[in-house]
XYZ file of C-alpha atoms in Angstrom:
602
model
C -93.097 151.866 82.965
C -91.796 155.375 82.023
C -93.405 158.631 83.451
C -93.771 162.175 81.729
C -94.701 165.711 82.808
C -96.164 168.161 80.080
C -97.313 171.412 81.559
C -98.557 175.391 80.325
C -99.870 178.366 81.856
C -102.010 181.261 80.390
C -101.848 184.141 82.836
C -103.975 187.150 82.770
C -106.542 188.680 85.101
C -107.978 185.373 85.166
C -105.689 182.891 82.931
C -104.973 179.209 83.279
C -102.922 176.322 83.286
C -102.424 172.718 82.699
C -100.341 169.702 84.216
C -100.458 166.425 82.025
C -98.927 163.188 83.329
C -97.995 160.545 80.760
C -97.450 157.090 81.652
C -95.826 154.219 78.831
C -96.712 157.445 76.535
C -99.917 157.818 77.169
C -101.719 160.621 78.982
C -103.149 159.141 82.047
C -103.706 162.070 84.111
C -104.256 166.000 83.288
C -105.074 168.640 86.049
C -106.544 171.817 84.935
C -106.574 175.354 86.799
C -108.696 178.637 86.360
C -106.442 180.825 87.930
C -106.895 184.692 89.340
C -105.234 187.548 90.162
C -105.873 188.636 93.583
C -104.573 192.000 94.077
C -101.499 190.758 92.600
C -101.353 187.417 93.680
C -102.070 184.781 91.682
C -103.987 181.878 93.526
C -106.158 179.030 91.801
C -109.675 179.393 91.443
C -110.754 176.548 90.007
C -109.353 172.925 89.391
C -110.217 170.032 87.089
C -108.731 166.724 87.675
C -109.523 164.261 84.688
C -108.089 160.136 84.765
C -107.666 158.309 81.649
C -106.847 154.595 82.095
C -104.837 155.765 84.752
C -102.727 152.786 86.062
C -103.210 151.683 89.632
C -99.999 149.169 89.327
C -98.041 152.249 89.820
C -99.198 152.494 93.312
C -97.814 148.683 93.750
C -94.128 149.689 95.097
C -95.271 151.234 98.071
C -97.539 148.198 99.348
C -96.459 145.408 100.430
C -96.126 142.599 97.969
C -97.736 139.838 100.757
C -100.821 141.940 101.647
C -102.040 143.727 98.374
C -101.365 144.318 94.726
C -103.708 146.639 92.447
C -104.782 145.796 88.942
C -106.317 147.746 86.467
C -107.144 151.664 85.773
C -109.624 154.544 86.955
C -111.253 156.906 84.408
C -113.249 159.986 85.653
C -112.963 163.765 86.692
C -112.728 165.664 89.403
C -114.002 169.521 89.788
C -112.439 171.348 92.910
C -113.845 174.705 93.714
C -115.013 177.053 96.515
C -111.969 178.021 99.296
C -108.747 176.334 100.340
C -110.639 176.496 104.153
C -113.495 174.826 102.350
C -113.253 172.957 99.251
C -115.873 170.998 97.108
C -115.539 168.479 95.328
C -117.427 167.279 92.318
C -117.527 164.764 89.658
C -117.246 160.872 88.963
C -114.477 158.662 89.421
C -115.095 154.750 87.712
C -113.161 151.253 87.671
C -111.735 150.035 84.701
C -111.008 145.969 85.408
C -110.007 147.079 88.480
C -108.822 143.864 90.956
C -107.387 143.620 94.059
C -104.844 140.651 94.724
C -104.453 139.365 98.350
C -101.461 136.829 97.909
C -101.874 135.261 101.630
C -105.882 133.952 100.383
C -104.383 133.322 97.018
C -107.388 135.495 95.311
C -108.672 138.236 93.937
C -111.064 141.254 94.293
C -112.599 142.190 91.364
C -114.887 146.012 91.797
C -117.534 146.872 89.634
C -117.277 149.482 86.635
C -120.168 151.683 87.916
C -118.717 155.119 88.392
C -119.212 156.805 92.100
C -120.237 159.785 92.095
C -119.291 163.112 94.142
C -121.916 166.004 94.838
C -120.567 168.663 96.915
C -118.073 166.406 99.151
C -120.666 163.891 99.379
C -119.631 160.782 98.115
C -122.668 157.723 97.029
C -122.365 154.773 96.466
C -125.843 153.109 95.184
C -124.848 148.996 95.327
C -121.270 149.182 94.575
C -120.369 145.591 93.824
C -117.400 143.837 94.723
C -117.060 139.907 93.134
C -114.940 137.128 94.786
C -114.302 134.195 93.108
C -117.890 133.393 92.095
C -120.243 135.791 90.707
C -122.378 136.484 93.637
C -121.584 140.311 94.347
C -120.943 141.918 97.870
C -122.669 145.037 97.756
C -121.821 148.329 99.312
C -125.119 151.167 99.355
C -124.780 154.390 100.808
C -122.860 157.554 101.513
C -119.586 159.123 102.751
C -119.836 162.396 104.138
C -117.003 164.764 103.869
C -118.670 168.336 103.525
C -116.510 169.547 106.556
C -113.386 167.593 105.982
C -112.303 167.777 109.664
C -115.689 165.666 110.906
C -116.189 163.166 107.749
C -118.752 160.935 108.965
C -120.033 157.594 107.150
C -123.623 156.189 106.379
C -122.652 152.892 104.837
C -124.081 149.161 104.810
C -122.610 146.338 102.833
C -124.541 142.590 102.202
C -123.713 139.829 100.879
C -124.944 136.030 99.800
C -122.968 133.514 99.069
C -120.130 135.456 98.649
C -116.954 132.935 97.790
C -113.783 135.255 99.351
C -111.150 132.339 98.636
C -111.541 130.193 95.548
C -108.495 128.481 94.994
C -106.283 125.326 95.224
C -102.675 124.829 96.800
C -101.122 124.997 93.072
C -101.584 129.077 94.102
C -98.819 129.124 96.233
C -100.836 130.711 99.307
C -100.557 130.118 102.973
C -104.269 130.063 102.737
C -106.505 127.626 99.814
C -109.778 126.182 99.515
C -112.909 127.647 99.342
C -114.824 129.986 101.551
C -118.368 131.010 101.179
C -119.760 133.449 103.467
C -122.534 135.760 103.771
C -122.493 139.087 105.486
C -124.553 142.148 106.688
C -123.067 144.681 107.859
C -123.065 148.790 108.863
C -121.106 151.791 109.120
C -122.185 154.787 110.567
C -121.199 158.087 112.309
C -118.241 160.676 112.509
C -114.931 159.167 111.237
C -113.995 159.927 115.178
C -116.160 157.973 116.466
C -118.307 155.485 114.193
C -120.039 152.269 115.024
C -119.557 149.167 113.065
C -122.180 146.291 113.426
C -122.051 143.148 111.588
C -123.342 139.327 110.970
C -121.289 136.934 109.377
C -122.032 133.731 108.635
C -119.502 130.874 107.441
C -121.582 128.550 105.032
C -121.303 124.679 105.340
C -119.592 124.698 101.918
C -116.500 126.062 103.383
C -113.377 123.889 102.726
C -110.206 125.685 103.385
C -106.513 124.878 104.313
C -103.943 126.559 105.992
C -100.487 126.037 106.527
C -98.344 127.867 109.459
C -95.167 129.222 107.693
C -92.302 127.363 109.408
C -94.092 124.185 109.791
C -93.668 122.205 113.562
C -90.421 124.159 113.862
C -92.226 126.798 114.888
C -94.222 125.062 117.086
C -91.450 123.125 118.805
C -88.803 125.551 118.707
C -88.904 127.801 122.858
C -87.372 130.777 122.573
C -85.276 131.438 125.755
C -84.263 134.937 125.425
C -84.732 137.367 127.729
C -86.740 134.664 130.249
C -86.384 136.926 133.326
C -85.260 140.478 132.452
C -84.603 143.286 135.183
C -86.035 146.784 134.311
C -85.162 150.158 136.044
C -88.249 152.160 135.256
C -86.514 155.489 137.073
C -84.415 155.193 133.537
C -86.163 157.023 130.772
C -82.923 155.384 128.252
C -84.472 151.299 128.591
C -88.309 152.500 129.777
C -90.188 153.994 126.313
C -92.529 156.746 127.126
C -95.759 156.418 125.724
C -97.161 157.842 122.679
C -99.083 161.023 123.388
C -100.192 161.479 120.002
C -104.220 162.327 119.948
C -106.630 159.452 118.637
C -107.987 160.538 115.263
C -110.294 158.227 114.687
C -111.763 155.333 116.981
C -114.479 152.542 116.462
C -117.124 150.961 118.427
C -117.406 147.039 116.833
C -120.235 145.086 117.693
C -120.206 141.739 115.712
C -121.372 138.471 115.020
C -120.045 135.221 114.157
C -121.815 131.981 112.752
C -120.234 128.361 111.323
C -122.456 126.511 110.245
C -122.456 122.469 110.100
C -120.346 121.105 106.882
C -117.988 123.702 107.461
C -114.281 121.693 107.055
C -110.746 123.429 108.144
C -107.674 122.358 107.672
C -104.246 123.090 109.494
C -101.222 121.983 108.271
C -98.766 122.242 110.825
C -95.678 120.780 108.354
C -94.429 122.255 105.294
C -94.194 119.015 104.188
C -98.279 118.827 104.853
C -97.694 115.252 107.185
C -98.995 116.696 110.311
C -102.023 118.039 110.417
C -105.903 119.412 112.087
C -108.718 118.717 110.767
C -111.996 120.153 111.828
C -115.531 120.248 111.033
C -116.372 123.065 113.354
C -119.902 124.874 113.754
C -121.027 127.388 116.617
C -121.128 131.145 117.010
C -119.710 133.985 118.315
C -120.583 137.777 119.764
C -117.342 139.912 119.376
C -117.086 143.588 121.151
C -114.827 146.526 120.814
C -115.434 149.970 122.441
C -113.705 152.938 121.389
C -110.804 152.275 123.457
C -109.837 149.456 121.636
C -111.081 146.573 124.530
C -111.985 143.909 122.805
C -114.214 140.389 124.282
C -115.757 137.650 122.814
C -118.141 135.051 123.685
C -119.338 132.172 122.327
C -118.679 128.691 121.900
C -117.420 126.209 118.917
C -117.848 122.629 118.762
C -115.127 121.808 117.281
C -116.983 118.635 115.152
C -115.874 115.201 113.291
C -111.839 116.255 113.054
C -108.261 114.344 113.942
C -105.132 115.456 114.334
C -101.656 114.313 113.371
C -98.392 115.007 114.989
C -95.287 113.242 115.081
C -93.937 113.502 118.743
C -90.527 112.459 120.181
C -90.072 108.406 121.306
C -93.763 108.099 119.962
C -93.445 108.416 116.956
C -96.300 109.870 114.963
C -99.742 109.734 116.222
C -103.081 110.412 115.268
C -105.775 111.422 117.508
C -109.414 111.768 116.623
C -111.704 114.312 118.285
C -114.728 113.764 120.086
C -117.776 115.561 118.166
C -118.920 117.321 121.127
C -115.140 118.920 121.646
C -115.346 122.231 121.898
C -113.766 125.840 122.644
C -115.493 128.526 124.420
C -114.585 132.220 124.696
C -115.991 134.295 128.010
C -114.965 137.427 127.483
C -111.122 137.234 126.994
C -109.920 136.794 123.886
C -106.570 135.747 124.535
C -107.704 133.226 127.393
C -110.449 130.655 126.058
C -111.805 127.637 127.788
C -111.852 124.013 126.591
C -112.675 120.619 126.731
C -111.435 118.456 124.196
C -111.601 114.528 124.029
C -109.072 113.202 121.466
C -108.970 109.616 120.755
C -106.212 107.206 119.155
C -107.137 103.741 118.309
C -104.136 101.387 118.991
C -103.426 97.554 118.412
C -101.845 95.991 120.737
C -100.481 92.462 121.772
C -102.490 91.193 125.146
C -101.225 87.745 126.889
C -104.431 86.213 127.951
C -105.504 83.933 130.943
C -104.504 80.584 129.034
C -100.938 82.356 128.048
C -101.226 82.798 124.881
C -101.233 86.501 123.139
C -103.498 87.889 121.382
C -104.034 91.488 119.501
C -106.527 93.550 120.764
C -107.930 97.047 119.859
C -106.841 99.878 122.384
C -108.503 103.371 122.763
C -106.225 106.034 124.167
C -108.263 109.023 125.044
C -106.463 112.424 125.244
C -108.069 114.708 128.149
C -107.531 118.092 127.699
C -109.159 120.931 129.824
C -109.074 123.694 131.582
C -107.951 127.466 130.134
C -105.205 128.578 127.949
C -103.670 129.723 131.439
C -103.926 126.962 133.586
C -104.590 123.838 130.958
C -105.238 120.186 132.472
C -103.967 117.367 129.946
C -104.117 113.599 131.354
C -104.763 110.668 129.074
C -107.023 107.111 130.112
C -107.528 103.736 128.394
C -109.912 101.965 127.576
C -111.270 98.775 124.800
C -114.190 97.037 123.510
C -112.711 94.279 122.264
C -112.197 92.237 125.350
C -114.691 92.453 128.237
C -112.255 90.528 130.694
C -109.698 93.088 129.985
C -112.170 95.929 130.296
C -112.487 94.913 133.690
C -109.412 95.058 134.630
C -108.752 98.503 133.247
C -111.847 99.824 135.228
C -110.763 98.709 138.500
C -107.811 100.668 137.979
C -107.098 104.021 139.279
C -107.160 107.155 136.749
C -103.585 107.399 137.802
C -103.027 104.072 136.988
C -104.590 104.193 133.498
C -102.823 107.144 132.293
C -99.715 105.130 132.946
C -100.679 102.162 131.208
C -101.710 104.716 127.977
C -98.474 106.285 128.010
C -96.978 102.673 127.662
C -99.263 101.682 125.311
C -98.577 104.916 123.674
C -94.105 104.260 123.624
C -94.459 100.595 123.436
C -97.224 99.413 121.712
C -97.757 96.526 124.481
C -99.946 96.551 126.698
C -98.154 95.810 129.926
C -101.148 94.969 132.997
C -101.305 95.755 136.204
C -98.187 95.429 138.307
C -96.260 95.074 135.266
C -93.053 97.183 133.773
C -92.263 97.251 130.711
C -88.642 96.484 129.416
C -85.562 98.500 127.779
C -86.112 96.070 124.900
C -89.897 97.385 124.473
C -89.133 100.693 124.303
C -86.653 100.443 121.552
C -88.371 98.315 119.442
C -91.585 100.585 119.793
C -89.235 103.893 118.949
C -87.776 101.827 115.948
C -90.932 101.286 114.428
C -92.365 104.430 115.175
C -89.663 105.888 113.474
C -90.491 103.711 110.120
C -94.402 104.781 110.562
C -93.444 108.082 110.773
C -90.512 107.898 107.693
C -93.823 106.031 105.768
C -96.338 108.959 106.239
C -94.364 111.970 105.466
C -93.623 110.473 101.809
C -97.841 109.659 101.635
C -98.098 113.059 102.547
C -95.372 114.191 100.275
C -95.959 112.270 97.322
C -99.675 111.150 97.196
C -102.526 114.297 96.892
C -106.271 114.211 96.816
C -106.675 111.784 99.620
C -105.727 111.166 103.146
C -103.851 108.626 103.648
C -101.810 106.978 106.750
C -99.638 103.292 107.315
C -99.121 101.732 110.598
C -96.047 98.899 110.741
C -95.615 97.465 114.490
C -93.635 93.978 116.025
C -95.539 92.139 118.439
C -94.819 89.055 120.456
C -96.844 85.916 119.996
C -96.884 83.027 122.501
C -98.777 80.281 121.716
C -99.552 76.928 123.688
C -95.969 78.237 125.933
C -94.194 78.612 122.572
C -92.882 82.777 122.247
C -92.454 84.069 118.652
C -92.331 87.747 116.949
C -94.751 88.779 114.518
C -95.228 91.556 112.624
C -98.719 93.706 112.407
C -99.224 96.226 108.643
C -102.101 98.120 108.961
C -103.479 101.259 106.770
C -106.531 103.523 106.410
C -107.553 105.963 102.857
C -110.191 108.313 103.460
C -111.922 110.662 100.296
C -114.275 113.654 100.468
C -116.244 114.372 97.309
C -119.036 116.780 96.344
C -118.777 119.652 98.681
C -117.831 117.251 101.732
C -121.184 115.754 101.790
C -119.781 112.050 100.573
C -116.812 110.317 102.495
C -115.386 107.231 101.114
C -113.201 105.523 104.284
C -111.309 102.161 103.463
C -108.978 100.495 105.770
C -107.313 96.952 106.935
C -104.595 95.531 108.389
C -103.049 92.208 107.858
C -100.435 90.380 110.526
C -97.827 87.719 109.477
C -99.132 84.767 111.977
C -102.864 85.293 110.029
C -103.759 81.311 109.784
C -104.118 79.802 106.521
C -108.150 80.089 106.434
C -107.968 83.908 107.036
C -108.433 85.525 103.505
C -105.950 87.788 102.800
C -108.539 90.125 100.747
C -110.733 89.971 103.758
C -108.284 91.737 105.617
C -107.169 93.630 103.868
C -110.492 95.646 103.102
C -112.005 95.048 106.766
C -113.011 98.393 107.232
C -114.823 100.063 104.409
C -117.654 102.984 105.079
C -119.784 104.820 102.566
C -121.415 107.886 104.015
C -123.623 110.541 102.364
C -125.087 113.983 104.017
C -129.090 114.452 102.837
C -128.411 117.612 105.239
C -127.183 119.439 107.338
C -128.615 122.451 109.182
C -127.585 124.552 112.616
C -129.842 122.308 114.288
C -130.361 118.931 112.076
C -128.230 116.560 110.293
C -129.315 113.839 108.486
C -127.198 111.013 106.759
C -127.084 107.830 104.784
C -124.469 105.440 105.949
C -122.970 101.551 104.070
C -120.420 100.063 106.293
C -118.672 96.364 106.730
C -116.331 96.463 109.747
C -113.836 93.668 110.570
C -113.291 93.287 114.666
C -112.734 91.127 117.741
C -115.718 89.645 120.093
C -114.236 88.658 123.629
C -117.831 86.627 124.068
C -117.572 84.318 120.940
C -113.677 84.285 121.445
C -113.153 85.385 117.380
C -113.204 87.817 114.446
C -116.752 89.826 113.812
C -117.753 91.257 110.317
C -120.495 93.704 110.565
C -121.922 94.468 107.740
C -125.263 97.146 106.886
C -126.411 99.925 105.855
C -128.060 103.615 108.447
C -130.088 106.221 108.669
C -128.657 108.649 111.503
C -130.575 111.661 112.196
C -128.735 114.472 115.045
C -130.905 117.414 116.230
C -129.900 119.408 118.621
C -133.199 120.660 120.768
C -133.795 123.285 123.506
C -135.518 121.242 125.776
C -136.568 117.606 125.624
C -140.514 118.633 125.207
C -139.736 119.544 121.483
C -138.999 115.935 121.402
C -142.056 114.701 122.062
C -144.439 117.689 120.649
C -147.395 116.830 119.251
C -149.686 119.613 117.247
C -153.507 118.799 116.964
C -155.281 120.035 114.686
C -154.686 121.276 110.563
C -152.699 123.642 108.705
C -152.844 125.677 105.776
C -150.054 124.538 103.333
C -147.628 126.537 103.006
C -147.775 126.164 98.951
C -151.695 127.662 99.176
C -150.495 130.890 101.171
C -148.340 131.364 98.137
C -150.720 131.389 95.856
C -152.349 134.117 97.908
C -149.763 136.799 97.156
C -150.446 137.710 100.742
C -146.637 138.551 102.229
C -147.538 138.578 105.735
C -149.756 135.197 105.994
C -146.513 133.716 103.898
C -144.654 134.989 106.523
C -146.409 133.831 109.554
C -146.953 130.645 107.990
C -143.175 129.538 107.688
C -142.826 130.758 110.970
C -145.616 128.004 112.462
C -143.531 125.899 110.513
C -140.365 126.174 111.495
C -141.569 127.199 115.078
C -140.250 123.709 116.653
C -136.658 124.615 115.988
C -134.645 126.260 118.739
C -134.537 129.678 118.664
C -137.330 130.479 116.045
């Protein structure tokens, strides 16, 4: 890119002059001045500022290269008269192709070509539109007020439906891919040193996006010890820094609002490698407030939804845990100190020596607890199964204490141990070793195999049977697939074990779990769904192997108060599809209000 500077002058009483900037050769800018003499000095008088194509990629060196990059040109002029102590501006300045890159989201803002137009330091803008990654427009209406340049003060509102900000896939190279559809309303208005800022946003249930921390688990296991106590003399100016005194210029009051709706899927990918992993399907909402000084609260809570996460920890190996539904997160005010309680489950198989003495494998659930604040946070695990009702019994006479030791063991080990009962050195090794090979096994799946989640299991068990002790070994696996927007889940799992007796089919096995589930919809306060299912388990009663096999309806609705459950209406109503045909606004107004007055909060 080469630059150029052309420039004449035509002085008389009142003369003139010209500046012309050339960019690759061609004249991008010119800036034009009437200019007088006042009692011998010249001053300007009048100035014209006309863009041709002028390149905003020239502005690209000075921002950085991670946050923003401009595309495109500007065309328009620019008339400054009046006094240096009060200017005015007027004219038209419009986009040419004009996108904004943000390389974190992987996308870009494209602006609209409509010119914006400047009447005596009053700048308009009558639906300015700004495009994501679909064509649905956000559009900004309104006016910028900068008649006395030392008090500019803003009148602005921006809306937006269905507006796709990220539209993208992890071939972009972002931290950030997916897509995320939003819709917003929002306002600006008052002095620049003071304004007010008010705004709803709502996350639509099409949202799919992915993130992955730069650094991966390093980051997240690496403790920085540095400076853990440090001693400060704050008599000494030289190690205490003084605060700024600088005035505040300009300061906003925020008051904002927050909705994720049902569907809604987020991903965390806590590996560069992608292996470990959260996955949520979060809904809830949010109030956020900032006065001028800058304090900032939020409350609200988030359920944090169908989700699991994946971690590989040291002796056990990787681990998945899968989150209770009704999980959540809940702000009261501080931002940086939320409130949880989350219920994280991990469904292990284990080998269980029975009353008769011989083993058999049974179905564990290890339930993470975790509680509490961000400050003070509780975290204990329990145990529990439904495969065996004898052994159920014996886990709930147990003490909580007691149960969170026999989860950690069943968590190292993969045994399950009883009560009274250590485990061995032997045990522990063996359970690390395979871990190991689970976890080796799932970071090439996650490495290697894209469009589906998918995760191996390999353990060694002992078998005794009829007094006669023998090793076996246990291969399990499960392949799960979203599809059309996340409203269609494919799930297929099995396992198979190398003492399986000759009239076990190995097929059967190895396809015992196998789900097909379909959303009909999904609101903020209803969720309906079509479910097909065979499941392969373990009956303690009938002493053997289960297969399940149907198909569901399940229909979730979350209600205010139990009378909406049972409310009856007497009596008839007017169709809604007859007060259209009326033309009448208000009675098709307060007729989808009667019927949508049994949902919470309407």
């Amino acid at each position: 890119m080469s630059f150029s500077l052309a420039a004449g002058t035509n002085l008389s009483n009142k003369g003139g002059g010209k500046i012309g900037l050339k960019i690759n050769g061609k004249e991008a800018m010119s800036l034009g001045a009437v200019l007088a003499d006042d009692n011998g000095t010249i001053k300007p008088e009048h100035l014209n500022l006309k863009l041709t194509e002028f390149p905003l990629s020239i502005a690209n060196p000075f921002l950085d290269a991670d946050m923003m990059q401009l595309y495109g040109a500007l065309n328009g002029s620019m008339a400054l008269s009046g006094t240096l102590s009060a200017p005015l501006l007027n004219g038209a300045i419009s986009c040419d192709s004009v996108r904004v890159k943000i390389p974190m989201i992987g996308s870009s803002l494209r602006l609209d070509d409509d010119s914006i137009s400047v009447v005596d330091n009053l700048l308009t803008f009558e639906k300015f539109a700004i495009y994501g990654a679909n064509k649905n427009p956000l559009q900004i209406s309104g006016s910028v007020d900068a008649r006395k340049l030392s008090d500019i003060s803003f009148d602005l509102n921006a809306n937006a439906s269905n507006f796709q900000l990220i539209g993208n896939d992890q071939r972009a190279g972002s931290d950030v891919y997916g897509k995320l559809f939003l819709n917003l309303s929002a306002t600006v208005k008052g002095p620049m040193r003071h304004f007010d800022v008010n705004g709803n946003v709502g996350i639509l249930g099409s949202t799919d996006v992915y993130y992955t921390i730069p650094g991966g688990a390093s980051a997240i296991t690496t403790t920085n010890t540095d400076d853990v106590v440090k001693f400060v003399n704050f008599n000494d100016t030289t190690a205490v820094e003084e605060k700024d005194t600088v005035p505040q210029m300009m300061a906003m009051r925020v008051r904002a609002n927050l909705t994720v709706s049902p569907g809604t899927r987020a991903c965390v990918y806590l590996s560069s490698n992608k292996s470990y992993k959260v996955t949520v399907t979060p809904s809830g909402s949010f109030n956020y407030f900032q006065n001028f000084m800058g304090d900032m609260t939020l409350n609200g809570k988030l359920l944090l939804g169908y989700g699991l996460v994946r971690y590989g920890f040291p002796v056990l190996g990787d681990k998945t845990f899968t989150f209770d539904p009704q999980s959540y997160v809940q702000f009261n005010g501080n931002i940086m100190n939320p409130s949880f309680n989350v219920v994280a489950t991990d469904k292990i198989r284990g080998s269980v020596v029975n009353s008769s003495g011989n083993s058999q494998m049974v179905n564990f659930l290890v339930q993470l607890l975790a509680s509490g604040s961000l400050s003070a946070p509780k975290v204990s695990f329990d145990l529990s199964t439904d495969d065996d009702l004898s052994l159920q019994n014996e886990l709930s006479s147990m003490s909580a204490d007691q149960r969170s030791m026999q989860a950690m063991n069943l968590l190292i080990t993969g045994r399950y141990q009883g009560a009274g009962m250590k485990s061995s050195s032997s045990n522990l090794v063996t359970g690390s070793l395979y871990g190991f090979l689970t976890s080796t096994l799932n970071n090439w799946a996650a490495q290697n195999i894209r469009g589906v989640d998918l995760s191996f299991g390999v353990d060694q068990y002992d078998k005794s049977t009829n007094g006669e002790k023998s090793s076996a070994m246990s291969y399990s696996y499960q392949v799960s697939k979203s599809l059309f927007n996340n409203k269609f889940k494919i799930v297929v799992g099995g396992n198979y074990t190398t003492d399986a007796s000759v009239d076990e089919s190995f097929a059967e096995n190895l396809f015992s779990d196998v789900s097909f589930e379909y959303t009909l919809k999904q609101t903020n306060n209803l969720t309906m769904l079509a479910k097909l299912y065979r499941h392969l388990g373990y009956e303690s009663i009938l002493e053997g192997e289960v297969t399940e096999t149907g198909i569901g309806f399940v229909m979730k609705r979350r209600l205010s108060n139990l009378r909406r459950l049972f409310n009856v209406r007497w009596g008839s109503r007017k169709p809604a599809v007859e007060a259209v045909e009326e033309k009448d606004s208000t009675k098709i107004v307060n007729e989808r209000d009667t019927l949508n007055r049994d949902e919470p909060g309407k």
